[in-house]
């Protein structure tokens, strides 16, 4: 799901609030990052099978990738406040 302008602004504000300066990569020591403009999802592992819905857990994430070494950090899009718990209501903004 692509972030709208308001969500992108909120993401940057929240990352600046919680991610202390300098934003050093723990792998290579550089400090330049690409921040995703989309929300992705992490699905619960079910032994290699694909389970959609039911009791299966999905975590919506946004990520920041180090421009030097590609180390990637995940941030929970729900906890950051980019989307509501009712995902169906936000997927229409795409
Ligand atoms: Zn790095």
mmCIF file of C-alpha atoms and ligand atoms in Angstrom:
data_model
loop_
_atom_site.group_PDB
_atom_site.id
_atom_site.type_symbol
_atom_site.label_atom_id
_atom_site.label_comp_id
_atom_site.label_asym_id
_atom_site.label_seq_id
_atom_site.Cartn_x
_atom_site.Cartn_y
_atom_site.Cartn_z
ATOM 1 C CA UNK A 1 0.000 0.000 0.000
ATOM 2 C CA UNK A 2 1.479 3.319 -1.088
ATOM 3 C CA UNK A 3 1.545 6.027 1.571
ATOM 4 C CA UNK A 4 -0.354 9.198 0.819
ATOM 5 C CA UNK A 5 1.290 12.599 1.400
ATOM 6 C CA UNK A 6 -0.124 12.902 4.931
ATOM 7 C CA UNK A 7 1.116 9.425 5.883
ATOM 8 C CA UNK A 8 4.594 10.113 4.448
ATOM 9 C CA UNK A 9 4.832 13.333 6.448
ATOM 10 C CA UNK A 10 3.678 11.547 9.604
ATOM 11 C CA UNK A 11 6.215 8.746 9.039
ATOM 12 C CA UNK A 12 9.145 11.161 8.753
ATOM 13 C CA UNK A 13 7.976 13.128 11.809
ATOM 14 C CA UNK A 14 7.624 9.952 13.878
ATOM 15 C CA UNK A 15 11.006 8.564 12.802
ATOM 16 C CA UNK A 16 12.685 11.866 13.670
ATOM 17 C CA UNK A 17 10.953 11.729 17.053
ATOM 18 C CA UNK A 18 11.925 8.169 18.018
ATOM 19 C CA UNK A 19 15.132 7.547 16.067
ATOM 20 C CA UNK A 20 17.864 9.372 17.907
ATOM 21 C CA UNK A 21 20.565 11.315 16.090
ATOM 22 C CA UNK A 22 22.882 10.466 14.534
ATOM 23 C CA UNK A 23 21.044 7.781 12.574
ATOM 24 C CA UNK A 24 24.067 5.514 12.288
ATOM 25 C CA UNK A 25 23.777 2.149 10.549
ATOM 26 C CA UNK A 26 24.711 -0.600 13.012
ATOM 27 C CA UNK A 27 26.341 -2.632 10.221
ATOM 28 C CA UNK A 28 28.516 -0.163 8.279
ATOM 29 C CA UNK A 29 28.480 3.067 10.295
ATOM 30 C CA UNK A 30 27.104 5.284 7.538
ATOM 31 C CA UNK A 31 24.128 7.536 8.203
ATOM 32 C CA UNK A 32 22.159 7.901 4.976
ATOM 33 C CA UNK A 33 18.857 6.061 4.661
ATOM 34 C CA UNK A 34 16.085 5.529 2.144
ATOM 35 C CA UNK A 35 12.684 5.426 3.838
ATOM 36 C CA UNK A 36 9.955 3.417 2.139
ATOM 37 C CA UNK A 37 6.893 5.139 0.715
ATOM 38 C CA UNK A 38 4.825 1.968 1.025
ATOM 39 C CA UNK A 39 3.524 -0.285 3.749
ATOM 40 C CA UNK A 40 4.467 -3.948 3.482
ATOM 41 C CA UNK A 41 3.345 -6.868 5.585
ATOM 42 C CA UNK A 42 5.033 -9.620 7.550
ATOM 43 C CA UNK A 43 2.936 -12.753 7.680
ATOM 44 C CA UNK A 44 2.961 -15.364 10.387
ATOM 45 C CA UNK A 45 4.875 -18.489 9.364
ATOM 46 C CA UNK A 46 2.681 -21.571 8.927
ATOM 47 C CA UNK A 47 5.206 -24.244 7.988
ATOM 48 C CA UNK A 48 5.577 -23.027 4.420
ATOM 49 C CA UNK A 49 1.855 -22.834 3.640
ATOM 50 C CA UNK A 50 0.032 -19.590 2.889
ATOM 51 C CA UNK A 51 -2.750 -18.789 5.342
ATOM 52 C CA UNK A 52 -4.928 -15.777 4.660
ATOM 53 C CA UNK A 53 -7.345 -14.494 7.267
ATOM 54 C CA UNK A 54 -8.558 -16.505 10.233
ATOM 55 C CA UNK A 55 -6.269 -16.450 13.239
ATOM 56 C CA UNK A 56 -3.123 -15.805 11.170
ATOM 57 C CA UNK A 57 -1.168 -12.749 12.257
ATOM 58 C CA UNK A 58 0.041 -9.990 9.920
ATOM 59 C CA UNK A 59 2.269 -7.094 10.917
ATOM 60 C CA UNK A 60 2.226 -4.025 8.652
ATOM 61 C CA UNK A 61 5.667 -2.491 8.331
ATOM 62 C CA UNK A 62 7.554 0.386 6.784
ATOM 63 C CA UNK A 63 11.286 0.166 6.352
ATOM 64 C CA UNK A 64 14.427 2.247 6.172
ATOM 65 C CA UNK A 65 17.355 0.935 4.131
ATOM 66 C CA UNK A 66 20.967 2.033 4.539
ATOM 67 C CA UNK A 67 22.127 3.612 1.271
ATOM 68 C CA UNK A 68 25.612 2.173 1.746
ATOM 69 C CA UNK A 69 25.211 -1.472 2.787
ATOM 70 C CA UNK A 70 21.448 -2.079 2.368
ATOM 71 C CA UNK A 71 20.912 -3.052 5.998
ATOM 72 C CA UNK A 72 17.163 -2.639 6.553
ATOM 73 C CA UNK A 73 15.253 -1.577 9.639
ATOM 74 C CA UNK A 74 11.550 -2.346 10.108
ATOM 75 C CA UNK A 75 9.041 -0.128 11.899
ATOM 76 C CA UNK A 76 5.540 -1.284 12.766
ATOM 77 C CA UNK A 77 3.121 0.899 10.759
ATOM 78 C CA UNK A 78 0.349 0.402 13.339
ATOM 79 C CA UNK A 79 2.519 1.434 16.293
ATOM 80 C CA UNK A 80 3.835 4.456 14.385
ATOM 81 C CA UNK A 81 0.236 5.458 13.734
ATOM 82 C CA UNK A 82 0.248 5.355 9.930
ATOM 83 C CA UNK A 83 -2.809 3.139 9.739
ATOM 84 C CA UNK A 84 -5.731 2.160 11.910
ATOM 85 C CA UNK A 85 -6.134 -1.327 13.282
ATOM 86 C CA UNK A 86 -8.990 -1.748 10.784
ATOM 87 C CA UNK A 87 -6.754 -2.254 7.726
ATOM 88 C CA UNK A 88 -9.720 -2.437 5.348
ATOM 89 C CA UNK A 89 -10.512 1.210 6.026
ATOM 90 C CA UNK A 90 -6.989 2.335 5.075
ATOM 91 C CA UNK A 91 -6.442 0.155 2.012
ATOM 92 C CA UNK A 92 -8.894 2.342 0.102
ATOM 93 C CA UNK A 93 -6.407 5.250 0.221
ATOM 94 C CA UNK A 94 -4.119 3.539 -2.285
HETATM 95 ZN ZN1 LIG B 1 24.875 0.375 6.439
#
